[in-house]
Short mmCIF file of C-alpha atoms and ligand atoms in Angstrom, two decimals:
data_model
loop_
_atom_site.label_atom_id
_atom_site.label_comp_id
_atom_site.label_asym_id
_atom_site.label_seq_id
_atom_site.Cartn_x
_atom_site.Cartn_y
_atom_site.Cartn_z
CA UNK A 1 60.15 85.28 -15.48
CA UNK A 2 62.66 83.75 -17.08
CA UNK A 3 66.31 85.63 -17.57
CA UNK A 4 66.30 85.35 -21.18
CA UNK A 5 63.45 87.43 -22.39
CA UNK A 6 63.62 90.00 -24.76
CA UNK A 7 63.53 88.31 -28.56
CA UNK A 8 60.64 86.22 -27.75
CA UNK A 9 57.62 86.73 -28.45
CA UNK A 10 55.74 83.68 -26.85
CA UNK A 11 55.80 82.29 -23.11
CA UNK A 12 57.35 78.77 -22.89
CA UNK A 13 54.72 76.03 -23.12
CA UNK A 14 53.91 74.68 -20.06
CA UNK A 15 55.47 71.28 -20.53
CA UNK A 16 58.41 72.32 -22.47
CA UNK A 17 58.97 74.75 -19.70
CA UNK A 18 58.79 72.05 -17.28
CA UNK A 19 60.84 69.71 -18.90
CA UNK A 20 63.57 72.24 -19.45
CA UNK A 21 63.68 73.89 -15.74
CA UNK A 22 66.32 72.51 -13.34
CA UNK A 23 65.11 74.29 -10.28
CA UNK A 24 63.85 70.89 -8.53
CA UNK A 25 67.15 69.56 -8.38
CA UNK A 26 69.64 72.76 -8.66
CA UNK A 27 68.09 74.44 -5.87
CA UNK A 28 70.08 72.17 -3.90
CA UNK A 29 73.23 74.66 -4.98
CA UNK A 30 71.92 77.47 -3.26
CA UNK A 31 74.50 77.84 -0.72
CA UNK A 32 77.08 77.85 -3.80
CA UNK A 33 75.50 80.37 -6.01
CA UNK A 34 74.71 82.84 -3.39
CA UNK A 35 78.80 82.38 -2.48
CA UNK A 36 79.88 82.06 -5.91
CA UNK A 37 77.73 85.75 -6.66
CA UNK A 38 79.30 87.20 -3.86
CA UNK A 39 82.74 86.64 -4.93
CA UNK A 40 81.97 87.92 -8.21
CA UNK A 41 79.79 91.11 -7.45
CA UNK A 42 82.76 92.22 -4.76
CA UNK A 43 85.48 91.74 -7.74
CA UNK A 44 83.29 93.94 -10.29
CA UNK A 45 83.47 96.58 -7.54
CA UNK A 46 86.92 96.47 -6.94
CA UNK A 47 87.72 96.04 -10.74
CA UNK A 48 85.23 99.04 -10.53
CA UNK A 49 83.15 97.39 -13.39
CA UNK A 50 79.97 98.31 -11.18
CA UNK A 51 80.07 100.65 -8.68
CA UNK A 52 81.43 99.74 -5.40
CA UNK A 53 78.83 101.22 -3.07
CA UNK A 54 76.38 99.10 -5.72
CA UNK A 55 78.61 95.82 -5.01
CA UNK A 56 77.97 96.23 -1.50
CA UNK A 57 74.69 96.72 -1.66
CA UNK A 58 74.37 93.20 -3.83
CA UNK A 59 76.79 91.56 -1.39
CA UNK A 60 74.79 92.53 1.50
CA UNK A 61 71.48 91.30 0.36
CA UNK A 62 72.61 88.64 -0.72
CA UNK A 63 73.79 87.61 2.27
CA UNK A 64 70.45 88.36 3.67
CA UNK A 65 68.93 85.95 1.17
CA UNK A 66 71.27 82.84 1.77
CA UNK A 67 70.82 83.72 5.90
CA UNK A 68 66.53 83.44 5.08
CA UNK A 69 66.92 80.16 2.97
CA UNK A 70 69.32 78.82 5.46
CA UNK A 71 66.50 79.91 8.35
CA UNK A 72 63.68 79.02 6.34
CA UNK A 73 62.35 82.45 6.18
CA UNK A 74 62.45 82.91 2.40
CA UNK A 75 61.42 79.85 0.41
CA UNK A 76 62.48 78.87 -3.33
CA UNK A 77 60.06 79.36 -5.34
CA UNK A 78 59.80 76.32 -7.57
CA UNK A 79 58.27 77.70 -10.68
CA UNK A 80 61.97 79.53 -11.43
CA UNK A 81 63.75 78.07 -14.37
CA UNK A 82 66.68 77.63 -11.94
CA UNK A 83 69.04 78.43 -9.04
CA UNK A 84 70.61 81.36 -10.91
CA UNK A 85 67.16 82.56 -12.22
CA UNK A 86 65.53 82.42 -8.47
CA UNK A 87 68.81 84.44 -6.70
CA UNK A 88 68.94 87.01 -9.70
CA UNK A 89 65.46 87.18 -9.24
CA UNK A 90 64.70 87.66 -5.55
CA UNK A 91 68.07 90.37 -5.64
CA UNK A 92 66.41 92.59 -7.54
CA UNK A 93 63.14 91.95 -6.79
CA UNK A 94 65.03 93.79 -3.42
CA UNK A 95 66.96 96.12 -4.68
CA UNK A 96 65.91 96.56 -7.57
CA UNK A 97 68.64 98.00 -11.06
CA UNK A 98 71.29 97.37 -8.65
CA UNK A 99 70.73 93.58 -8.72
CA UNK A 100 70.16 93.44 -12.59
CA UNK A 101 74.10 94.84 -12.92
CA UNK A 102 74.97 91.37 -10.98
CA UNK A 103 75.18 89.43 -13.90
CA UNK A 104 77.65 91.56 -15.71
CA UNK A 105 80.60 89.41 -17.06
CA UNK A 106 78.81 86.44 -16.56
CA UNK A 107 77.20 83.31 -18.21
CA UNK A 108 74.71 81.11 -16.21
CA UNK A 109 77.37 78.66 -18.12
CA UNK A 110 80.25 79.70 -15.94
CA UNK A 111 78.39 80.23 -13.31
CA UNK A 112 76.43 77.03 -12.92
CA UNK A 113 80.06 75.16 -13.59
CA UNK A 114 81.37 76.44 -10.59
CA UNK A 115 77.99 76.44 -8.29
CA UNK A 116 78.68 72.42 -8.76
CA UNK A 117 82.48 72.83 -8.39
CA UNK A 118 81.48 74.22 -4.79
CA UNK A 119 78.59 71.99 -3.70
CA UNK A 120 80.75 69.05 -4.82
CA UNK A 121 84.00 70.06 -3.04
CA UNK A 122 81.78 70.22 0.24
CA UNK A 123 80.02 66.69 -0.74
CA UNK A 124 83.59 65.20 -1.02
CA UNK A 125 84.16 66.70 2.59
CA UNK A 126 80.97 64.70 3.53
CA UNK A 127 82.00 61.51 2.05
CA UNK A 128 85.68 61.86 3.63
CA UNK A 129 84.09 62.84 7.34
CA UNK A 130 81.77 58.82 6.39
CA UNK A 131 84.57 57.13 5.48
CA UNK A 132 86.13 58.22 8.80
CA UNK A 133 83.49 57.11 10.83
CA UNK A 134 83.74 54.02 9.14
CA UNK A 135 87.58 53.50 9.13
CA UNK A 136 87.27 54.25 13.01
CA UNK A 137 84.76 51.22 13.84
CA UNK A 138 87.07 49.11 10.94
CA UNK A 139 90.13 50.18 13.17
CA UNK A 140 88.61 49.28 16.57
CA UNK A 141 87.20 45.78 15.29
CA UNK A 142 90.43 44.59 13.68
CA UNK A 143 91.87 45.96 17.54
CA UNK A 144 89.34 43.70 19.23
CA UNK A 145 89.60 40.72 16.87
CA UNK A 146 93.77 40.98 16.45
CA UNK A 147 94.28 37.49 17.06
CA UNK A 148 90.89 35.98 16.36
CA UNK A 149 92.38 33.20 13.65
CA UNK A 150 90.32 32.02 11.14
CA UNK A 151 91.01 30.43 6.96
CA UNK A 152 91.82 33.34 4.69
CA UNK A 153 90.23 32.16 1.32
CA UNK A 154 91.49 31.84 -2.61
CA UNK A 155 88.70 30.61 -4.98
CA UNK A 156 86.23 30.57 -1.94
CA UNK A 157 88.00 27.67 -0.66
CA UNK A 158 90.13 27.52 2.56
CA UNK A 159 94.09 28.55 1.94
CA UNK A 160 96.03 29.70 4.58
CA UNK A 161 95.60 31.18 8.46
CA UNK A 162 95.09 34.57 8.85
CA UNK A 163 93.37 36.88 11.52
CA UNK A 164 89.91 38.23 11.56
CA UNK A 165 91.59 41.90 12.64
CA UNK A 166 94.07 41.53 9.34
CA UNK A 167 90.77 40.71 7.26
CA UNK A 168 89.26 43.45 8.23
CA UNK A 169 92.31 45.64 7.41
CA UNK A 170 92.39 44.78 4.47
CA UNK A 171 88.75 46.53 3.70
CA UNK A 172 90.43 49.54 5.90
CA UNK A 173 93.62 49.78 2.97
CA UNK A 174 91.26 49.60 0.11
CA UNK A 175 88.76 52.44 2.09
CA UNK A 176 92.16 54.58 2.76
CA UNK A 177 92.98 54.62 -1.28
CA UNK A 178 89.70 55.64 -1.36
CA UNK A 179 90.23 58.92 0.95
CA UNK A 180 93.27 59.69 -1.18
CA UNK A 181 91.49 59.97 -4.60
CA UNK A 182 89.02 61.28 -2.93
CA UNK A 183 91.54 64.39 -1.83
CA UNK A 184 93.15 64.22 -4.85
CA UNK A 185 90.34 64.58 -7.19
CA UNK A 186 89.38 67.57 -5.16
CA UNK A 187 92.09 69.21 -6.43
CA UNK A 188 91.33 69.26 -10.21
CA UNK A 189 87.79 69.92 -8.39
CA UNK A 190 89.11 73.26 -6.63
CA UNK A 191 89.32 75.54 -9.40
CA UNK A 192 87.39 78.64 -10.56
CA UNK A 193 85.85 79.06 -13.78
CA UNK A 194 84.05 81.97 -13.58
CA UNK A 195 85.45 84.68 -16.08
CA UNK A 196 84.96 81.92 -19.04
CA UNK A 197 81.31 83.52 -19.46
CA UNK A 198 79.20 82.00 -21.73
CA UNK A 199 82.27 80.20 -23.76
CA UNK A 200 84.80 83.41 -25.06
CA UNK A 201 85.56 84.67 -21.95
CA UNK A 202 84.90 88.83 -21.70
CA UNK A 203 86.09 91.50 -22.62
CA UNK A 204 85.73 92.86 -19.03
CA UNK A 205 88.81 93.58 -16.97
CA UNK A 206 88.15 90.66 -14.44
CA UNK A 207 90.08 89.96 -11.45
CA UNK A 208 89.81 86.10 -11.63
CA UNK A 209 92.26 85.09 -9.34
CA UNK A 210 90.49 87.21 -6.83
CA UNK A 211 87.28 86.06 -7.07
CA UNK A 212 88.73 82.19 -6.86
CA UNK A 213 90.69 83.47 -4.04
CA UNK A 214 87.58 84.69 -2.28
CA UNK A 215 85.99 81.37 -2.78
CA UNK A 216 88.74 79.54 -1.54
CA UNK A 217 89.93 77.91 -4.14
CA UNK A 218 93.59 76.97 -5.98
CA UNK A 219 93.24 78.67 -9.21
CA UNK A 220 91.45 79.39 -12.21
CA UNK A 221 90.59 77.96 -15.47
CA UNK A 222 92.98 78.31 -18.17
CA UNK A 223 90.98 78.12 -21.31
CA UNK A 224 87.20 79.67 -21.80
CA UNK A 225 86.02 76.90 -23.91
CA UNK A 226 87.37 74.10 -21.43
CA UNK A 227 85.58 75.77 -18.48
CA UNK A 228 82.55 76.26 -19.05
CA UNK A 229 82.87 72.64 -20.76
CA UNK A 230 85.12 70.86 -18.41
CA UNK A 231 82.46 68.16 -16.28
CA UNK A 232 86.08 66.12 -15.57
CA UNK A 233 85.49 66.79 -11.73
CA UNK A 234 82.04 64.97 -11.67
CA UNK A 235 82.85 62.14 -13.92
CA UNK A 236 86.06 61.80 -11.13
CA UNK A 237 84.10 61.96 -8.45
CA UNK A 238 81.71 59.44 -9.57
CA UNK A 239 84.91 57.15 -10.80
CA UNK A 240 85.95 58.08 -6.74
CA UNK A 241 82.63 56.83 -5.86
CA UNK A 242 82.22 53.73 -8.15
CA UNK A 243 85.66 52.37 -7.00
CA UNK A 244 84.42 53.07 -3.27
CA UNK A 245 81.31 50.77 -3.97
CA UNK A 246 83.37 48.00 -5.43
CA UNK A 247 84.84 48.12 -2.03
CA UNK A 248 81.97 47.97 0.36
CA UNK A 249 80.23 45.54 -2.09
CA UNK A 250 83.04 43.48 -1.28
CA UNK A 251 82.90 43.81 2.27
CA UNK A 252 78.85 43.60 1.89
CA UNK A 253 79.30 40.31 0.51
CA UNK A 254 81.37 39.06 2.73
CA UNK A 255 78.97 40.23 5.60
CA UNK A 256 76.47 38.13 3.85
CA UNK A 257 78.11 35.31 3.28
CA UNK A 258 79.56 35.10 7.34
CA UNK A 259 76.18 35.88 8.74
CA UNK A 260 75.16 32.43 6.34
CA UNK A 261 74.58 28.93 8.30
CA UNK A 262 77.05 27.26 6.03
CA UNK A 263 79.76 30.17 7.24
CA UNK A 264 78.65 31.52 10.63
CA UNK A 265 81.51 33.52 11.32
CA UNK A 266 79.22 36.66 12.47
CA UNK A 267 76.16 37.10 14.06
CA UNK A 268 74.46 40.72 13.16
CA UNK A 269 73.10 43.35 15.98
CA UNK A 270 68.78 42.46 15.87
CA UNK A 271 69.23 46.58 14.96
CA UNK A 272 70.69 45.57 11.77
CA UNK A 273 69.33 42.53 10.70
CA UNK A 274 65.48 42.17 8.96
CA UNK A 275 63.09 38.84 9.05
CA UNK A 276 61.17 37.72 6.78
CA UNK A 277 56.99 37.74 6.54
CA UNK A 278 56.34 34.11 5.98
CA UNK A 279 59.56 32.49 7.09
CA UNK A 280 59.40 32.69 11.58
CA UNK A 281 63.23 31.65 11.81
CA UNK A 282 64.85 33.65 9.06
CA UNK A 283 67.51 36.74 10.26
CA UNK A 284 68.79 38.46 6.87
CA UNK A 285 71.22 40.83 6.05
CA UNK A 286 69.23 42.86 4.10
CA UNK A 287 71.30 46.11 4.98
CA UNK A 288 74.54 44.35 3.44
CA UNK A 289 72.31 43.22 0.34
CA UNK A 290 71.25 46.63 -0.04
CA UNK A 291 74.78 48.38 0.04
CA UNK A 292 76.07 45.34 -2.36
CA UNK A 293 72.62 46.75 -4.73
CA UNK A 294 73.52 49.92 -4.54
CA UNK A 295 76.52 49.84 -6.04
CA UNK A 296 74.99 49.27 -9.44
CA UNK A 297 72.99 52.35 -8.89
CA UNK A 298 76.27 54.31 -8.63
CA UNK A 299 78.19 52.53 -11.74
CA UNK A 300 74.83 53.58 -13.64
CA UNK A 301 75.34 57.33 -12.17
CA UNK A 302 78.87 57.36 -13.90
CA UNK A 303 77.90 55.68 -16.88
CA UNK A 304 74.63 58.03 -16.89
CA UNK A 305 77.13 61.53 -17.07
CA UNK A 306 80.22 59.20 -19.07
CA UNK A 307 77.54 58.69 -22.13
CA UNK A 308 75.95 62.48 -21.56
CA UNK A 309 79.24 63.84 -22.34
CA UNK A 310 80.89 61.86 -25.05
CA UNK A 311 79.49 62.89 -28.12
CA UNK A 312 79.30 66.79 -26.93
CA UNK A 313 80.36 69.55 -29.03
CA UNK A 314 82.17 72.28 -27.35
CA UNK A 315 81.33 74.29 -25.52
CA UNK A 316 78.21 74.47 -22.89
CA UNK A 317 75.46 72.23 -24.07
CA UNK A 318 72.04 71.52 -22.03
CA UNK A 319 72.56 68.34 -21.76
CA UNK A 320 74.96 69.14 -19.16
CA UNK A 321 72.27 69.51 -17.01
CA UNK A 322 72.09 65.91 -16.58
CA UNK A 323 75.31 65.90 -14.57
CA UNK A 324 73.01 66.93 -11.33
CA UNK A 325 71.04 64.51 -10.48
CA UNK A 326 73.57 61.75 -11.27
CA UNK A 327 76.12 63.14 -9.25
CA UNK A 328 73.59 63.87 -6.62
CA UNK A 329 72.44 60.75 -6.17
CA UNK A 330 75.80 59.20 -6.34
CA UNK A 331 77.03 61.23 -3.56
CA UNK A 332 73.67 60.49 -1.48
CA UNK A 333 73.61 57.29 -1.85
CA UNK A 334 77.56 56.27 -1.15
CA UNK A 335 77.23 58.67 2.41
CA UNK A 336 73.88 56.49 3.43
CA UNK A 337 75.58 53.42 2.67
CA UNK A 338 79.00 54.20 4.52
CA UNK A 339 76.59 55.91 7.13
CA UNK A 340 74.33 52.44 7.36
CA UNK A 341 77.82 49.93 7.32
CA UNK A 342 79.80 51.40 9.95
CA UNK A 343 76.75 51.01 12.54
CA UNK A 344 76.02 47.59 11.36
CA UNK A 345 79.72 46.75 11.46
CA UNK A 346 80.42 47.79 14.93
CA UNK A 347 77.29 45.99 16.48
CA UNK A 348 78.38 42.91 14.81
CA UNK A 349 79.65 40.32 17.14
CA UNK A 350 82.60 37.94 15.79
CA UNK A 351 82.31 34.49 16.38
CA UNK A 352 85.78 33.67 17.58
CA UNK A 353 85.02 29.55 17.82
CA UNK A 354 83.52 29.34 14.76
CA UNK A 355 86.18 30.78 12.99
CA UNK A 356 88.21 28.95 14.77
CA UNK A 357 86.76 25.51 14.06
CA UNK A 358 87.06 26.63 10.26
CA UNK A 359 90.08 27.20 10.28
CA UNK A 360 91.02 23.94 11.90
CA UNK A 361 89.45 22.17 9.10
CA UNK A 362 90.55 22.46 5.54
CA UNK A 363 94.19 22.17 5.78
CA UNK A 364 95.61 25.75 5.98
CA UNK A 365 98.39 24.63 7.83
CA UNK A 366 99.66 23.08 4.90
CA UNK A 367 102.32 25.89 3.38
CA UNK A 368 104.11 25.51 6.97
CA UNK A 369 104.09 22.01 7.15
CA UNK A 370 105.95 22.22 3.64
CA UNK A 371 107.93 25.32 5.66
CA UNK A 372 109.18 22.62 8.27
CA UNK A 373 110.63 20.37 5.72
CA UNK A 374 112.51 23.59 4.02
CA UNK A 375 113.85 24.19 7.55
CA UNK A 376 114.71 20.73 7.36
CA UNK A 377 117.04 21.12 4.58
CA UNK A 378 114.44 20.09 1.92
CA UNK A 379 114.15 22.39 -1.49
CA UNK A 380 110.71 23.69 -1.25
CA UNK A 381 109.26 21.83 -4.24
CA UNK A 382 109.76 18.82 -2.55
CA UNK A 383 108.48 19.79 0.40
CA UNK A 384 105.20 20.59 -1.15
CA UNK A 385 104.67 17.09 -2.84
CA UNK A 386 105.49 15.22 0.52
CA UNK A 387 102.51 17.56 2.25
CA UNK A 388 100.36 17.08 -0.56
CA UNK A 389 100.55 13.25 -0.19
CA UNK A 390 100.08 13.58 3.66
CA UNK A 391 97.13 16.16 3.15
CA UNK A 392 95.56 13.37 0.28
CA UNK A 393 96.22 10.41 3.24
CA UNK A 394 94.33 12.85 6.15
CA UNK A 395 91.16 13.27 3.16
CA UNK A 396 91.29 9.29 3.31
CA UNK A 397 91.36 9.13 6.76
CA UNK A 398 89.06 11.64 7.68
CA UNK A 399 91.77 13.70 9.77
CA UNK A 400 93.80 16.80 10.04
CA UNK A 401 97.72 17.47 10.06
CA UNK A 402 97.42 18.46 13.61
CA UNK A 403 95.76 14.68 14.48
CA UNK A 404 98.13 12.53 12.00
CA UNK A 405 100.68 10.32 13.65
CA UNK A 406 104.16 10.53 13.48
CA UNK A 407 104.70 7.04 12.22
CA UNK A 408 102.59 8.37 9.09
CA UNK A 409 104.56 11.53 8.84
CA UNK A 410 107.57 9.42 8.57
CA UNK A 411 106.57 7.07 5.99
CA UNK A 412 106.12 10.01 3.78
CA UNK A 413 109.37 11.70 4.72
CA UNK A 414 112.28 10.30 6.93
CA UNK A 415 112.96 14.05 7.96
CA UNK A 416 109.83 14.74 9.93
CA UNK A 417 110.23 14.90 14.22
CA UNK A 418 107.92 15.45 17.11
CA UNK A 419 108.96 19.28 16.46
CA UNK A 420 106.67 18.98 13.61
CA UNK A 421 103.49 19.48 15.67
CA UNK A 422 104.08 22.49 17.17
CA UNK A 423 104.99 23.81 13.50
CA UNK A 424 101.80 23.45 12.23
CA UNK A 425 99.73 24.81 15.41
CA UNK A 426 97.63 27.36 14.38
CA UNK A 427 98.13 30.08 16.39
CA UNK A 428 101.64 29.37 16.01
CA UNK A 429 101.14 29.68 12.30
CA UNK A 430 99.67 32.82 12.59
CA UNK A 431 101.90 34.08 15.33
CA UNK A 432 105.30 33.74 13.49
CA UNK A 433 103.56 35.56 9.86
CA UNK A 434 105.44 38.62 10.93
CA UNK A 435 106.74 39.80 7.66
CA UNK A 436 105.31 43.68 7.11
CA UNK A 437 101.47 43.01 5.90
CA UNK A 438 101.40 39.40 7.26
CA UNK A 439 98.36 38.57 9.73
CA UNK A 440 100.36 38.27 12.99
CA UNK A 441 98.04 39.65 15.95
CA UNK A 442 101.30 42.28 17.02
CA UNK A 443 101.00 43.42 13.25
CA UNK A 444 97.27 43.71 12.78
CA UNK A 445 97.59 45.50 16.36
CA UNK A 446 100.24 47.74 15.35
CA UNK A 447 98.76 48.28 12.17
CA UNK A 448 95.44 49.06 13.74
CA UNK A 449 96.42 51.77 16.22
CA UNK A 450 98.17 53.05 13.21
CA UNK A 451 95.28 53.74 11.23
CA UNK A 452 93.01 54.98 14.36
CA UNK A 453 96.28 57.19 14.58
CA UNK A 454 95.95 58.44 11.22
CA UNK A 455 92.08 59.01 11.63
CA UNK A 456 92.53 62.02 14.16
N1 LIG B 1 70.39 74.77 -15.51
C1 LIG B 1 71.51 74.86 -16.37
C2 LIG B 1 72.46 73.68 -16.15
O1 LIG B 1 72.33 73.06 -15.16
C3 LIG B 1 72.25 76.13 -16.11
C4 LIG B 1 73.01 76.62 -17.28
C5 LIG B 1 72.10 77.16 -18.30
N2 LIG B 1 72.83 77.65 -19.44
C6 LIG B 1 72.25 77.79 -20.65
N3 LIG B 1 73.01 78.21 -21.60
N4 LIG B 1 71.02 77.46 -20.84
O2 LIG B 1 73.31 73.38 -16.93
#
């Protein structure tokens, strides 16, 4: 039975009745609404709106029913319109008038607005606790790889020495802003609009704060209209969550491109790692490709709920129901691929010579070879043309800075020594980038233990 009968004549049809219910999705919130009834049958009885021993009596059983659903003995049934129609429902299918009083000061419009407000602040709990486990493994790699040099890139193309540890770091910085708007959009997320009712508020003398209080949360709604309207908190967490899956698509590509031939700076776990069905030698890194696909999947869930809501009227309006399963599947699907990374991640092995022999090639030691002349007295500008002409005359030859002669350095520029050489050493290049957020392996190691640090 629906909780709306009473001027209608006619069942539902069938189909429309199908099309309209939410129940296979919503039911999801049944933790919430149980909690979110709880709060508000215990302030009517203090408010003494119902009758206290009456509020107990609702509190208590429905208790009983979210301790059943959690244990399995009661079961939804699916053919209720919704979450709030199947809770009502079973109440006072219970106890009977008691459980029809439940509903007294509230809308299914304020109350499904903060059912989602709760099962969302618990998702963003689940996402944070992912991201840790993956910040952990990101932490622990860039420990193990500190001073594991290889080319950092601009344009794809070889630029300057860096470490693997620092690379990964970076991806660790990126995840971190990611925790903080995460926590920070919980807070707009953390407030209670029950009292709004359907859109005007009640006349009823609620106790708002209490029943936000009871929930745990930071306040209430200000305005009626705005909170039973408000869907800011899921269009923020999917922003959260689209921002998050630029990131790991990042890192996802990056994954595929080192596990490539033409790249070979990592070699995947066989755990992680897929063949193919007609190709005996392939090894793909179809995990990575997926995580890189998904992230259109979330972009579409915030541009799903972004066009739901921008031509809507105030205030509640069904298609607000569409929020759900957007927002659901956002959630799901950024936890399995966080969940599915951080394994594949850690397994990974780095290939420290292989990095290495990139790096050798490609010129990154160029900037400090310029850096020796500016020690030498020479204005940077300068500098860089005399490097550029020695890294044009190494193309020609077919060698590296590190393999040029002296007598060549010095037809270029009078100023270069012997102490050029150990200038332009790699590691050495690497080594002195001390400078707060440079690669050095003491700063990616420091900087490392300092985010394990800030995981506990
Ligand atoms: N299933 C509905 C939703 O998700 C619950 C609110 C129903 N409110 C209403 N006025 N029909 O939005």
């Amino acid at each position: 039975m629906p909780l709306w009968t009473g001027r209608f004549k006619k069942q539902l049809d069938q189909q429309t009745n199908d099309f309209n219910a939410s129940i296979a999705f919503d039911s999801r919130m049944a933790k919430q609404d149980i909690a979110g009834s709880v709060a508000h049958a215990t302030m009517l009885g203090k408010q003494g709106i119902i009758d206290e021993a009456e509020s107990e009596v609702i509190v208590k059983t429905l208790k009983d029913i979210a301790a059943e659903l959690e244990s399995g003995a009661l079961v939804i049934d699916m053919t209720a319109e919704d979450i709030h129609t199947f809770v009502e429902g079973e109440l006072t299918r219970r106890i009977g008038d008691s459980g029809k009083r439940l509903h007294t000061a509230r809308s299914r419009n304020d109350q499904v607005a903060l059912d989602l407000r709760l099962y969302l602040l618990a998702e963003a709990d689940r996402i944070d606790a992912a991201l840790v486990r993956l910040l952990t493994v990101i932490g622990e790699k860039a420990k193990a790889t500190c001073d594991f040099v290889m080319p950092g890139y601009t344009h794809l193309q070889r630029a300057q020495p860096i470490t693997f540890g620092h690379h990964l770091l970076a991806y660790g910085e990126m995840l971190r802003r990611d925790r903080d708007r995460l926590a920070d959009c919980k807070k707009r997320m953390a407030v209670s609009p029950l009292g709004s009712g359907a859109l005007a508020g009640t006349t009823y003398p609620l106790d708002r704060e209490l029943v936000a209080d009871l929930l745990g949360l930071c306040g209430v709604s200000a305005n009626s209209l705005d909170g039973v309207s408000d869907r800011d908190y899921v269009l923020e967490l999917l922003s959260v969550l689209s921002i998050l899956m630029v990131h790991l698509s990042r890192f996802a590509e990056e994954v595929i491109l080192w596990c490539s031939w033409e790249f070979k700076f990592i070699e995947l776990d066989d755990a992680f790692s897929t063949g193919s069905s007609i190709m005996p030698q392939k090894k793909n890194p179809d995990i990575a490709e997926l995580v890189r696909g998904k992230a259109g999947r979330v972009f579409g869930d915030l541009m799903t709920l972004l066009t739901v809501m921008k031509g809507l009227p105030l205030a509640y309006n069904k298609d607000m129901q569409e929020d759900k399963e957007a927002v659901f599947d956002a959630v799901d699907t950024a936890v399995i691929c966080i969940d599915t990374f951080a394994p594949m991640l850690e397994t990974a092995t780095v290939l420290r010579d292989n990095l290495r022999a990139a790096a050798a090639k490609g010129f990154i030691n160029a900037t400090d070879c310029a850096d020796y002349l500016v020690g030498k007295g020479l204005p940077f500008r300068d500098a860089y043309k005399c490097v550029g002409q020695l890294v044009a005359l190494c193309i020609d030859k077919g060698t590296t800075l590190e393999a040029l002669p002296l007598t060549e350095y010095k037809a270029v520029c009078g100023l270069f020594d012997e102490d050029v050489y150990p200038m332009i050493d790699l590691d050495r290049c690497v080594e002195k980038r001390t400078v707060k957020g440079a690669p050095a392996p003491q700063n990616v190691l420091r900087e490392a233990n300092a985010l394990l640090e800030s995981l506990k």
